[in-house]
XYZ file of C-alpha atoms in Angstrom:
197
model
C 91.386 71.700 49.704
C 93.672 70.452 46.962
C 95.598 68.287 49.435
C 92.346 66.738 50.668
C 91.402 65.752 47.091
C 94.903 64.414 46.485
C 94.764 62.360 49.656
C 91.320 61.055 48.752
C 92.514 60.113 45.258
C 95.603 58.444 46.710
C 93.429 56.597 49.222
C 91.032 55.364 46.527
C 93.960 54.390 44.299
C 95.556 52.459 47.129
C 92.235 50.794 47.915
C 91.799 49.756 44.270
C 95.363 48.383 44.177
C 94.825 46.414 47.385
C 91.536 45.024 46.045
C 93.162 43.993 42.745
C 96.061 42.306 44.520
C 93.861 40.691 47.179
C 91.257 39.337 44.757
C 93.410 36.523 43.315
C 94.570 35.620 46.816
C 90.982 35.678 48.044
C 89.896 33.539 45.081
C 92.732 31.096 45.794
C 91.783 30.978 49.472
C 88.146 30.307 48.570
C 89.198 27.600 46.123
C 91.367 25.834 48.711
C 88.598 26.170 51.286
C 86.421 24.165 48.878
C 88.801 21.221 48.871
C 87.217 17.917 47.972
C 85.751 15.958 50.852
C 85.413 12.208 50.696
C 83.201 10.040 52.870
C 82.979 6.279 53.377
C 79.822 4.367 54.267
C 80.061 0.763 55.440
C 76.957 -1.000 54.108
C 77.350 -3.830 56.628
C 76.860 -1.712 59.751
C 75.947 1.815 58.589
C 79.133 3.456 59.922
C 79.949 6.652 58.035
C 82.981 8.910 58.293
C 84.221 11.843 56.193
C 87.769 12.982 55.518
C 89.565 15.796 53.720
C 91.482 13.405 51.421
C 90.679 10.273 49.468
C 93.712 8.551 51.060
C 92.344 9.008 54.587
C 88.895 7.839 53.520
C 90.213 4.675 51.892
C 92.487 3.854 54.837
C 89.424 4.085 57.057
C 87.168 2.186 54.633
C 89.596 -0.715 54.289
C 90.398 -0.790 58.014
C 94.026 0.090 57.288
C 94.511 -2.524 54.553
C 95.134 0.189 51.909
C 97.020 3.221 53.206
C 98.833 4.391 50.075
C 95.942 5.648 47.922
C 96.445 9.086 46.337
C 95.038 12.083 48.183
C 92.790 12.909 45.218
C 90.205 10.411 43.926
C 90.883 11.434 40.311
C 94.436 10.121 40.593
C 93.270 6.928 42.290
C 90.983 5.969 39.419
C 93.919 6.021 37.001
C 95.717 3.319 39.033
C 94.337 -0.083 37.965
C 96.343 -2.038 40.557
C 95.003 0.155 43.350
C 91.451 -0.322 42.079
C 91.894 -4.086 42.159
C 93.216 -3.916 45.715
C 90.139 -1.902 46.712
C 87.476 -3.955 44.976
C 89.031 -7.420 44.901
C 90.244 -9.566 42.021
C 88.412 -9.099 38.721
C 87.159 -12.694 38.959
C 85.219 -11.753 42.124
C 83.570 -8.653 40.680
C 79.832 -8.816 40.720
C 79.719 -11.807 43.068
C 77.181 -11.885 45.832
C 78.870 -13.735 48.659
C 76.916 -16.405 50.447
C 76.230 -15.659 54.124
C 78.430 -18.544 55.271
C 81.227 -17.399 52.951
C 81.461 -13.975 54.560
C 83.729 -15.321 57.271
C 86.072 -16.683 54.589
C 86.355 -13.197 53.049
C 85.904 -10.718 55.895
C 87.633 -7.870 54.080
C 85.398 -4.992 53.249
C 85.479 -4.208 49.522
C 84.707 -1.061 47.615
C 81.291 -1.692 46.078
C 81.048 1.630 44.228
C 81.557 5.377 44.654
C 79.195 8.247 43.900
C 80.235 11.877 43.433
C 78.397 15.188 43.719
C 80.315 16.833 40.893
C 81.532 15.974 37.418
C 85.057 14.588 37.264
C 84.876 12.975 40.694
C 84.263 15.915 43.045
C 83.060 15.337 46.635
C 82.500 11.601 46.944
C 80.958 8.807 48.972
C 82.603 5.378 48.768
C 80.287 2.519 49.674
C 82.012 -0.513 51.166
C 80.831 -3.904 52.356
C 81.386 -7.645 52.462
C 78.034 -8.816 51.052
C 78.720 -8.064 47.393
C 76.632 -7.222 44.351
C 73.411 -8.230 42.666
C 70.853 -6.943 45.113
C 69.141 -3.791 46.286
C 70.198 -2.611 49.703
C 67.048 -1.238 51.416
C 69.014 1.685 52.869
C 69.667 2.990 49.334
C 66.003 2.952 48.276
C 65.994 6.621 49.286
C 69.223 8.606 49.165
C 69.710 10.693 52.300
C 72.318 12.902 53.926
C 72.449 15.347 51.029
C 72.845 12.727 48.266
C 69.381 12.967 46.710
C 69.427 14.557 43.230
C 73.112 15.546 43.325
C 75.088 12.662 41.722
C 77.099 13.711 38.662
C 79.808 11.033 38.380
C 80.337 7.450 39.530
C 83.026 4.825 39.866
C 82.220 1.149 40.067
C 84.230 -0.965 42.436
C 83.324 -4.606 42.864
C 79.856 -3.817 41.475
C 78.340 -1.849 38.644
C 76.141 0.915 40.011
C 72.618 1.711 38.851
C 71.135 5.154 39.447
C 67.344 5.476 39.606
C 65.475 8.713 38.987
C 63.036 8.177 41.885
C 63.173 6.555 45.301
C 62.331 2.860 45.757
C 64.307 2.006 42.587
C 61.680 3.557 40.303
C 61.696 5.790 37.248
C 64.353 6.169 34.603
C 67.525 4.211 35.437
C 71.039 3.896 34.083
C 73.765 1.385 34.988
C 77.416 2.468 35.002
C 80.595 0.400 34.887
C 84.114 1.659 35.441
C 85.031 5.258 36.151
C 82.405 7.600 34.726
C 83.394 11.295 35.008
C 79.910 12.424 33.947
C 76.690 10.402 34.154
C 75.126 12.283 31.245
C 72.554 15.027 30.943
C 69.561 12.708 31.429
C 70.742 11.401 34.830
C 72.836 14.309 36.120
C 71.472 15.503 39.488
C 68.472 13.162 39.113
C 69.238 10.037 41.177
C 67.099 9.347 44.238
C 68.031 5.673 44.777
C 70.902 3.368 43.808
C 71.612 -0.356 43.548
C 74.740 -2.451 43.136
C 74.632 -4.812 40.180
C 76.693 -7.583 38.632
């Protein structure tokens, strides 16, 4: 009987040790399984693709023009030269290109990026050749899991305005530059967005 209790105690002790050792590994595995995803949406034609790294997303979004972006968006926003390559020269920021001028500048530019989490977590980069200063009808209602989840933004060629309700209604806030947190009033509130000058 004593040996049965000893074996049971040894078994429980071993189980506790395994659980204690496995927990950090399990936590690490869960953390890596939640790696940041990044998607790109072309506003000209509606094409959307998602990737496991920011580098892959930007290579796709720029049609191979920029292939050396960092894997993590947080690192990319620290690189001013990279940001200019993505969104065009500062002198062109905020410009709405005339229809006949689109052929002169066919490169798709980064208009802006929205993120689900603070500090640039899972993101959606919006690209296009049309430019800023108007409300794209397709962003009058955020879809595909983007309604009421935006926590950070990064402007590209355009400033980005978040609206509390669909159809560009309700409380709104315009952001310029890289904004790691949109603030308590707008966090997880946006239902439509526009690109501004």
